Amino acid sequence: PVEELVAEQPKGIILSGGPSSVYAEGAPGLDPKIFEAGIPILGICYGHQLMAHLLGGEVAPGGQREYGHTNVEVIDPDLLLKDVASPCQTWMSHGDLVQQAPVAAMADTDRHLYGVQFHPEVQHTPCGPQILHNFLYRACGCTGSWHPAAFIKQTIAQLRQRIGDDRVLCGISGGVDSAVVASLLDRAIGDQLTAMFIDHGLLRQNEAAQVIATLGPRLGNRFVAVDASQQFLQRLQGVTDPEQKRSIIGETFIRTFEAQAEMLGEFRYIAHGTLYPDVIESGGGSTATIKTHHNVGGLPEDMRWENLEPLRRLFKDEVREIGTQLGLPEEIVNRQPFPGPGLAVRIVGEVTAERLEIVRAADAILHQELQAAGLSERLAQSFAIFADLQSVGVMGDERTYAYPVILRAVTTSDYMTADWARIPDEVLASIASRIVNEVAGVNRVLYDITSKPPATIEWE
């Protein structure tokens, strides 16, 4: 209700993007009285269209959809677009438009209402930080005094208060998200924490050993490593649907945690490194389900523990900052994100031991070549994908009928949007040559040059 929202005395309100059309039945809405409350409001994409719709405008399908890079010309800078160069590159992701004024940005400065059709919050709108700065500082009067240390202090206090004298089991993957959660819990509750790393057999080359060697010494006898690779592979046998894979892996993780926990004593909570993009893509709030993350929608309903997700409202770049503040090693803080279901969702089709070896070997070659070319640090994520289809080739003057490996490399900081990385041709050629020569069962190498959106970073 508007009255309750106003009573919270917000500095400003941002109406986010979303998958709906404002004119569709059941589309997310709000009370138009909020526009008369004097609170600065910024509408982004769907929020831009919703403001226009509720204020008497007409929103309808555009002549064509806009996805990806779009140059915008600044006609009148005013407050929102002050100090924004023209033209400015923006990132669009929409099919509808405001018919009376098919513009990319608009404002009513008397009522402190602002709208942009593009997404200023993503990395691929370079002028976005300036636009958000203008709204937050010039329209809302914010000061920018928040910093990662404040989050750490506040979160540790909240965890202590909620957990009390109870014990917590924290799932460890080796990535920055779960490592930050474990570090926060270590500071908050000390010996009440047990961190468990489950090797599900779906990791990259030598990854399980690296995780154990890196995190084991930091947590001592509160770190437990479990090899459950055969159990996961058996449960995935014959499964091809990506959402079913994620559900099976999520449930198997929990069942493995439960079986191991019986030997470790009673726990009230289980902690995950869930981030906000995980929630968004899993269908959180009014968003569409893009893919279910195993630690969000993939958990069984009859789980015996309560969830702890202290990073649930953060993005990857924020978590990296907090990890640095907590003193985590560089190899953990800047480790490339790796999906919880692992290589299972980088195999399009059934997961088998043979296919795991193919994608694992191809992935290792990709990273070796990128490292040798000095490109690894420029990439947010890079990996190989196995596709369950075969094509004709010729090797050693003989006909082959083998599988392709698809390479994916992207640049991004927030992982909500991403652009494909421009890897030099000679590097791609070297990677492809090594894969087809060194990895049995592969006779083609492809490179994915699709941005997010319309694609996702992962294939499943």
Short mmCIF file of C-alpha atoms in Angstrom, two decimals, residues 162-314:
data_model
loop_
_atom_site.label_atom_id
_atom_site.label_comp_id
_atom_site.label_asym_id
_atom_site.label_seq_id
_atom_site.Cartn_x
_atom_site.Cartn_y
_atom_site.Cartn_z
CA ARG A 162 19.38 -15.46 14.17
CA ILE A 163 21.55 -18.53 14.79
CA GLY A 164 22.05 -18.15 18.54
CA ASP A 165 23.56 -21.37 19.94
CA ASP A 166 22.51 -23.57 17.01
CA ARG A 167 24.88 -25.23 14.53
CA VAL A 168 25.17 -24.49 10.80
CA LEU A 169 26.16 -26.72 7.90
CA CYS A 170 27.58 -24.65 5.02
CA GLY A 171 27.80 -26.07 1.51
CA ILE A 172 31.17 -25.29 -0.09
CA SER A 173 31.74 -25.41 -3.86
CA GLY A 174 35.13 -23.72 -4.09
CA GLY A 175 33.68 -20.57 -5.64
CA VAL A 176 33.69 -17.09 -4.18
CA ASP A 177 30.01 -17.12 -3.16
CA SER A 178 30.09 -20.11 -0.82
CA ALA A 179 33.57 -19.16 0.42
CA VAL A 180 32.31 -15.71 1.44
CA VAL A 181 29.33 -17.26 3.23
CA ALA A 182 31.63 -19.65 5.11
CA SER A 183 33.95 -16.81 6.06
CA LEU A 184 31.07 -14.67 7.36
CA LEU A 185 29.76 -17.61 9.38
CA ASP A 186 33.25 -18.36 10.69
CA ARG A 187 33.45 -14.83 12.07
CA ALA A 188 29.88 -14.91 13.38
CA ILE A 189 29.65 -18.31 15.10
CA GLY A 190 33.11 -19.95 15.01
CA ASP A 191 32.98 -23.60 16.13
CA GLN A 192 29.23 -23.83 15.51
CA LEU A 193 30.07 -23.98 11.78
CA THR A 194 30.82 -27.07 9.70
CA ALA A 195 31.69 -26.53 6.01
CA MET A 196 31.13 -29.46 3.65
CA PHE A 197 32.48 -29.86 0.12
CA ILE A 198 30.69 -32.52 -1.94
CA ASP A 199 32.49 -33.71 -5.05
CA HIS A 200 29.59 -34.59 -7.37
CA GLY A 201 31.90 -35.76 -10.16
CA LEU A 202 30.77 -32.88 -12.37
CA LEU A 203 33.73 -30.58 -11.71
CA ARG A 204 36.43 -29.36 -14.06
CA GLN A 205 39.84 -30.97 -14.42
CA ASN A 206 41.64 -31.31 -11.03
CA GLU A 207 39.11 -28.96 -9.42
CA ALA A 208 38.16 -31.13 -6.43
CA ALA A 209 41.79 -31.42 -5.34
CA GLN A 210 42.27 -27.65 -5.72
CA VAL A 211 39.23 -26.85 -3.56
CA ILE A 212 40.34 -29.21 -0.80
CA ALA A 213 43.91 -27.87 -0.84
CA THR A 214 42.76 -24.22 -0.76
CA LEU A 215 39.89 -24.29 1.75
CA GLY A 216 40.77 -27.26 3.96
CA PRO A 217 43.65 -25.56 5.79
CA ARG A 218 41.59 -22.38 6.38
CA LEU A 219 38.81 -24.20 8.25
CA GLY A 220 40.75 -27.09 9.76
CA ASN A 221 38.65 -29.87 11.33
CA ARG A 222 35.46 -27.93 10.54
CA PHE A 223 35.98 -28.73 6.83
CA VAL A 224 34.60 -32.03 5.50
CA ALA A 225 35.16 -33.35 1.95
CA VAL A 226 32.87 -36.06 0.51
CA ASP A 227 33.22 -37.98 -2.79
CA ALA A 228 29.68 -38.67 -4.05
CA SER A 229 30.48 -38.71 -7.77
CA GLN A 230 29.11 -42.19 -8.51
CA GLN A 231 25.83 -41.45 -6.73
CA PHE A 232 25.22 -38.28 -8.77
CA LEU A 233 26.10 -39.97 -12.07
CA GLN A 234 23.75 -42.87 -11.38
CA ARG A 235 20.84 -40.54 -10.59
CA LEU A 236 21.42 -38.55 -13.79
CA GLN A 237 21.42 -41.63 -16.00
CA GLY A 238 18.98 -41.24 -18.91
CA VAL A 239 18.00 -37.65 -17.97
CA THR A 240 18.14 -35.03 -20.76
CA ASP A 241 15.84 -32.22 -19.60
CA PRO A 242 17.96 -29.41 -18.07
CA GLU A 243 15.43 -28.48 -15.40
CA GLN A 244 15.15 -32.14 -14.34
CA LYS A 245 18.95 -32.32 -14.14
CA ARG A 246 19.03 -29.29 -11.85
CA SER A 247 16.26 -30.71 -9.66
CA ILE A 248 17.99 -34.09 -9.34
CA ILE A 249 21.33 -32.49 -8.51
CA GLY A 250 19.75 -30.12 -5.96
CA GLU A 251 17.96 -32.96 -4.20
CA THR A 252 21.00 -35.26 -4.31
CA PHE A 253 23.14 -32.54 -2.75
CA ILE A 254 20.69 -32.23 0.14
CA ARG A 255 20.33 -36.02 0.60
CA THR A 256 24.13 -36.32 0.66
CA PHE A 257 24.37 -33.49 3.17
CA GLU A 258 21.73 -35.23 5.31
CA ALA A 259 23.47 -38.61 5.21
CA GLN A 260 26.83 -37.09 6.16
CA ALA A 261 25.33 -34.82 8.81
CA GLU A 262 23.98 -37.81 10.73
CA MET A 263 27.61 -38.63 11.59
CA LEU A 264 28.41 -35.02 12.53
CA GLY A 265 25.63 -34.20 14.99
CA GLU A 266 22.57 -31.96 14.86
CA PHE A 267 22.30 -28.88 12.63
CA ARG A 268 19.45 -26.39 12.48
CA TYR A 269 20.58 -24.45 9.40
CA ILE A 270 22.13 -25.08 6.02
CA ALA A 271 23.90 -22.13 4.39
CA HIS A 272 24.18 -21.47 0.64
CA GLY A 273 26.00 -18.93 -1.51
CA THR A 274 22.78 -17.85 -3.24
CA LEU A 275 23.06 -14.53 -5.11
CA TYR A 276 20.36 -12.24 -6.46
CA PRO A 277 20.86 -13.32 -10.11
CA ASP A 278 20.19 -16.92 -8.96
CA VAL A 279 16.88 -15.79 -7.47
CA ILE A 280 15.95 -13.73 -10.54
CA GLU A 281 16.69 -16.51 -13.04
CA SER A 282 14.89 -19.09 -10.88
CA GLY A 283 11.66 -17.09 -11.11
CA GLY A 284 11.90 -14.98 -7.95
CA GLY A 285 9.19 -12.37 -7.41
CA SER A 286 7.45 -11.41 -10.64
CA THR A 287 10.20 -12.63 -12.95
CA ALA A 288 10.02 -15.44 -15.46
CA THR A 289 11.82 -18.71 -14.70
CA ILE A 290 14.88 -18.70 -16.96
CA LYS A 291 16.62 -21.65 -15.32
CA THR A 292 16.22 -23.12 -11.84
CA HIS A 293 19.37 -22.80 -9.76
CA HIS A 294 19.91 -25.95 -7.72
CA ASN A 295 20.23 -23.95 -4.48
CA VAL A 296 17.02 -21.96 -5.10
CA GLY A 297 14.20 -23.78 -6.90
CA GLY A 298 16.04 -27.11 -7.02
CA LEU A 299 15.88 -27.85 -3.28
CA PRO A 300 13.46 -30.53 -2.00
CA GLU A 301 10.42 -29.32 -0.06
CA ASP A 302 10.95 -31.80 2.79
CA MET A 303 14.43 -30.56 3.63
CA ARG A 304 15.07 -30.89 7.36
CA TRP A 305 17.06 -27.65 7.80
CA GLU A 306 16.29 -23.96 7.57
CA ASN A 307 18.05 -22.03 4.80
CA LEU A 308 20.64 -19.32 5.46
CA GLU A 309 21.36 -17.12 2.43
CA PRO A 310 23.22 -14.00 3.61
CA LEU A 311 24.22 -12.98 0.04
CA ARG A 312 20.76 -13.35 -1.46
CA ARG A 313 20.45 -9.66 -2.40
CA LEU A 314 23.95 -9.19 -3.77
#
